[in-house]
Amino acid sequence: RLTKEVASVSESYAPLLEQNLTLDELLSGTFNSILRIEEQSLESRLTRGLTITDIHTLVAVGLYEHNPMNVVASRLNVTLATLTTAAKKLERQGYVCRERCSDDRRKVLLSLTARGRKVYRAHRLFHEKMLAAALAGLSADEARVLATSLAKIKGFFDARL
């Protein structure tokens, strides 16, 4: 059965294979390009001293939210201990605020400071530009097919987390 699926995939993507562009190369190359470009975007004075992981942590906290640590850890798919270390660092740098929940003092809530919100917005703008470039020149139908395909790919990877 697997051989039939491989043959079917090969037939469907014959034009790509003829150009020596396998889907694996396209997926891996796209992922690596996004990471490199995101890293280059860190070279501004606004994000100096932050890693991509730090920025993604800020995004997981949320722009105007006050989220419990376990919620943010879940969004990042990391342990509470890992997030605690990251949150302490980001708090020292002035990007997040950690405070005890008034209703349940055992809970620690995370929120972004004004400085953290600036980084959040800059990162969001980067993603908006990336999306606009990816969709430029595509018809509505092509954009829908791309979105559907990417959702299936994401589902495949999410199922393996």
mmCIF file of C-alpha atoms in Angstrom:
data_model
loop_
_atom_site.group_PDB
_atom_site.id
_atom_site.type_symbol
_atom_site.label_atom_id
_atom_site.label_comp_id
_atom_site.label_asym_id
_atom_site.label_seq_id
_atom_site.Cartn_x
_atom_site.Cartn_y
_atom_site.Cartn_z
ATOM 1 C CA ARG A 1 0.000 0.000 0.000
ATOM 2 C CA LEU A 2 2.812 2.413 0.879
ATOM 3 C CA THR A 3 4.350 1.896 -2.568
ATOM 4 C CA LYS A 4 1.062 2.973 -4.195
ATOM 5 C CA GLU A 5 0.958 6.100 -1.997
ATOM 6 C CA VAL A 6 4.561 6.966 -2.885
ATOM 7 C CA ALA A 7 3.810 6.437 -6.588
ATOM 8 C CA SER A 8 0.717 8.625 -6.291
ATOM 9 C CA VAL A 9 2.678 11.385 -4.573
ATOM 10 C CA SER A 10 5.436 11.123 -7.168
ATOM 11 C CA GLU A 11 2.908 11.470 -10.004
ATOM 12 C CA SER A 12 1.198 14.425 -8.343
ATOM 13 C CA TYR A 13 4.429 16.299 -7.893
ATOM 14 C CA ALA A 14 6.133 15.321 -11.137
ATOM 15 C CA PRO A 15 6.747 18.957 -12.150
ATOM 16 C CA LEU A 16 8.551 19.608 -8.852
ATOM 17 C CA LEU A 17 10.561 16.419 -9.108
ATOM 18 C CA GLU A 18 11.602 17.308 -12.644
ATOM 19 C CA GLN A 19 13.055 20.524 -11.248
ATOM 20 C CA ASN A 20 14.843 18.570 -8.499
ATOM 21 C CA LEU A 21 12.641 20.229 -5.894
ATOM 22 C CA THR A 22 11.274 17.546 -3.645
ATOM 23 C CA LEU A 23 8.573 18.366 -1.166
ATOM 24 C CA ASP A 24 11.016 17.563 1.607
ATOM 25 C CA GLU A 25 13.437 20.151 0.256
ATOM 26 C CA LEU A 26 10.627 22.691 -0.061
ATOM 27 C CA LEU A 27 9.363 22.112 3.474
ATOM 28 C CA SER A 28 12.804 22.004 5.073
ATOM 29 C CA GLY A 29 14.052 24.924 3.030
ATOM 30 C CA THR A 30 11.025 27.058 3.852
ATOM 31 C CA PHE A 31 11.299 26.266 7.555
ATOM 32 C CA ASN A 32 15.022 27.061 7.601
ATOM 33 C CA SER A 33 14.507 30.292 5.632
ATOM 34 C CA ILE A 34 11.850 31.472 8.068
ATOM 35 C CA LEU A 35 14.159 30.765 11.017
ATOM 36 C CA ARG A 36 17.078 32.613 9.395
ATOM 37 C CA ILE A 37 14.922 35.618 8.543
ATOM 38 C CA GLU A 38 13.430 35.670 12.042
ATOM 39 C CA GLU A 39 16.937 35.576 13.492
ATOM 40 C CA GLN A 40 18.003 38.456 11.238
ATOM 41 C CA SER A 41 14.995 40.440 12.419
ATOM 42 C CA LEU A 42 16.480 40.236 15.932
ATOM 43 C CA GLU A 43 19.293 42.520 14.899
ATOM 44 C CA SER A 44 17.364 45.661 15.841
ATOM 45 C CA ARG A 45 17.929 47.648 19.004
ATOM 46 C CA LEU A 46 14.367 46.800 20.044
ATOM 47 C CA THR A 47 15.157 43.077 20.263
ATOM 48 C CA ARG A 48 18.841 43.173 21.192
ATOM 49 C CA GLY A 49 19.621 40.427 23.696
ATOM 50 C CA LEU A 50 16.570 38.338 22.816
ATOM 51 C CA THR A 51 16.504 34.959 21.131
ATOM 52 C CA ILE A 52 13.772 33.645 18.837
ATOM 53 C CA THR A 53 12.663 31.485 21.766
ATOM 54 C CA ASP A 54 12.380 34.595 23.947
ATOM 55 C CA ILE A 55 10.246 36.349 21.339
ATOM 56 C CA HIS A 56 8.009 33.326 20.904
ATOM 57 C CA THR A 57 7.603 33.282 24.690
ATOM 58 C CA LEU A 58 6.467 36.913 24.600
ATOM 59 C CA VAL A 59 3.973 36.038 21.860
ATOM 60 C CA ALA A 60 2.658 33.123 23.946
ATOM 61 C CA VAL A 61 2.097 35.469 26.898
ATOM 62 C CA GLY A 62 -0.219 37.589 24.737
ATOM 63 C CA LEU A 63 -0.360 41.279 23.970
ATOM 64 C CA TYR A 64 -2.724 42.461 26.721
ATOM 65 C CA GLU A 65 -3.368 39.208 28.547
ATOM 66 C CA HIS A 66 -2.584 38.158 32.097
ATOM 67 C CA ASN A 67 -2.097 34.421 31.700
ATOM 68 C CA PRO A 68 -1.239 31.797 34.296
ATOM 69 C CA MET A 69 2.172 30.224 33.770
ATOM 70 C CA ASN A 70 0.621 26.826 32.955
ATOM 71 C CA VAL A 71 -1.369 28.358 30.070
ATOM 72 C CA VAL A 72 1.727 29.975 28.561
ATOM 73 C CA ALA A 73 3.751 26.774 29.068
ATOM 74 C CA SER A 74 1.026 24.820 27.287
ATOM 75 C CA ARG A 75 1.013 27.275 24.359
ATOM 76 C CA LEU A 76 4.767 26.789 24.015
ATOM 77 C CA ASN A 77 4.627 23.048 24.660
ATOM 78 C CA VAL A 78 7.272 23.348 27.398
ATOM 79 C CA THR A 79 7.410 22.392 31.048
ATOM 80 C CA LEU A 80 6.540 24.837 33.796
ATOM 81 C CA ALA A 81 10.170 24.709 34.963
ATOM 82 C CA THR A 82 11.422 25.691 31.501
ATOM 83 C CA LEU A 83 8.962 28.577 31.335
ATOM 84 C CA THR A 84 9.874 29.716 34.860
ATOM 85 C CA THR A 85 13.510 30.075 33.825
ATOM 86 C CA ALA A 86 12.552 31.969 30.663
ATOM 87 C CA ALA A 87 10.065 34.200 32.514
ATOM 88 C CA LYS A 88 12.649 35.151 35.161
ATOM 89 C CA LYS A 89 15.099 36.157 32.422
ATOM 90 C CA LEU A 90 12.469 38.158 30.514
ATOM 91 C CA GLU A 91 11.346 39.837 33.735
ATOM 92 C CA ARG A 92 14.946 40.860 34.564
ATOM 93 C CA GLN A 93 15.243 42.327 31.055
ATOM 94 C CA GLY A 94 12.008 44.272 31.475
ATOM 95 C CA TYR A 95 9.835 42.446 28.936
ATOM 96 C CA VAL A 96 7.373 40.638 31.220
ATOM 97 C CA CYS A 97 5.778 41.110 34.584
ATOM 98 C CA ARG A 98 5.192 38.179 36.918
ATOM 99 C CA GLU A 99 2.604 38.594 39.648
ATOM 100 C CA ARG A 100 0.638 36.380 41.974
ATOM 101 C CA CYS A 101 -3.037 35.906 41.186
ATOM 102 C CA SER A 102 -5.189 37.766 43.747
ATOM 103 C CA ASP A 103 -7.767 34.934 43.816
ATOM 104 C CA ASP A 104 -5.262 32.097 44.133
ATOM 105 C CA ARG A 105 -1.838 33.094 45.441
ATOM 106 C CA ARG A 106 -0.357 29.811 44.173
ATOM 107 C CA LYS A 107 -0.835 30.955 40.574
ATOM 108 C CA VAL A 108 1.676 33.229 38.883
ATOM 109 C CA LEU A 109 0.338 35.389 36.064
ATOM 110 C CA LEU A 110 2.453 36.636 33.186
ATOM 111 C CA SER A 111 1.843 39.822 31.261
ATOM 112 C CA LEU A 112 3.897 41.941 28.895
ATOM 113 C CA THR A 113 5.371 45.266 29.886
ATOM 114 C CA ALA A 114 5.267 48.213 27.462
ATOM 115 C CA ARG A 115 8.699 47.098 26.249
ATOM 116 C CA GLY A 116 7.448 43.528 25.742
ATOM 117 C CA ARG A 117 4.418 44.779 23.799
ATOM 118 C CA LYS A 118 6.717 46.689 21.414
ATOM 119 C CA VAL A 119 8.633 43.493 20.655
ATOM 120 C CA TYR A 120 5.349 41.591 20.262
ATOM 121 C CA ARG A 121 4.071 44.144 17.741
ATOM 122 C CA ALA A 122 7.349 44.167 15.800
ATOM 123 C CA HIS A 123 7.300 40.374 15.560
ATOM 124 C CA ARG A 124 3.624 40.422 14.517
ATOM 125 C CA LEU A 125 4.480 42.937 11.767
ATOM 126 C CA PHE A 126 7.256 40.615 10.546
ATOM 127 C CA HIS A 127 4.733 37.764 10.270
ATOM 128 C CA GLU A 128 2.179 39.972 8.513
ATOM 129 C CA LYS A 129 4.781 40.977 5.906
ATOM 130 C CA MET A 130 5.811 37.345 5.469
ATOM 131 C CA LEU A 131 2.205 36.317 4.938
ATOM 132 C CA ALA A 132 1.557 39.147 2.476
ATOM 133 C CA ALA A 133 4.620 38.132 0.460
ATOM 134 C CA ALA A 134 3.603 34.465 0.481
ATOM 135 C CA LEU A 135 0.102 35.289 -0.771
ATOM 136 C CA ALA A 136 1.117 37.956 -3.291
ATOM 137 C CA GLY A 137 -0.029 37.004 -6.754
ATOM 138 C CA LEU A 138 -2.179 34.090 -5.599
ATOM 139 C CA SER A 139 -5.834 33.930 -6.497
ATOM 140 C CA ALA A 140 -8.371 33.411 -3.731
ATOM 141 C CA ASP A 141 -8.653 29.740 -4.740
ATOM 142 C CA GLU A 142 -4.877 29.271 -4.704
ATOM 143 C CA ALA A 143 -4.661 30.925 -1.282
ATOM 144 C CA ARG A 144 -7.410 28.598 0.003
ATOM 145 C CA VAL A 145 -5.566 25.531 -1.351
ATOM 146 C CA LEU A 146 -2.325 26.742 0.246
ATOM 147 C CA ALA A 147 -4.048 27.288 3.600
ATOM 148 C CA THR A 148 -5.709 23.867 3.454
ATOM 149 C CA SER A 149 -2.422 22.180 2.568
ATOM 150 C CA LEU A 150 -0.505 23.948 5.314
ATOM 151 C CA ALA A 151 -3.213 23.041 7.846
ATOM 152 C CA LYS A 152 -2.828 19.380 6.911
ATOM 153 C CA ILE A 153 0.965 19.598 7.220
ATOM 154 C CA LYS A 154 0.657 21.335 10.597
ATOM 155 C CA GLY A 155 -1.793 18.671 11.738
ATOM 156 C CA PHE A 156 0.687 15.968 10.795
ATOM 157 C CA PHE A 157 3.448 17.577 12.852
ATOM 158 C CA ASP A 158 1.181 18.509 15.774
ATOM 159 C CA ALA A 159 0.066 14.893 16.072
ATOM 160 C CA ARG A 160 3.678 13.927 16.719
ATOM 161 C CA LEU A 161 4.356 16.387 19.546
#
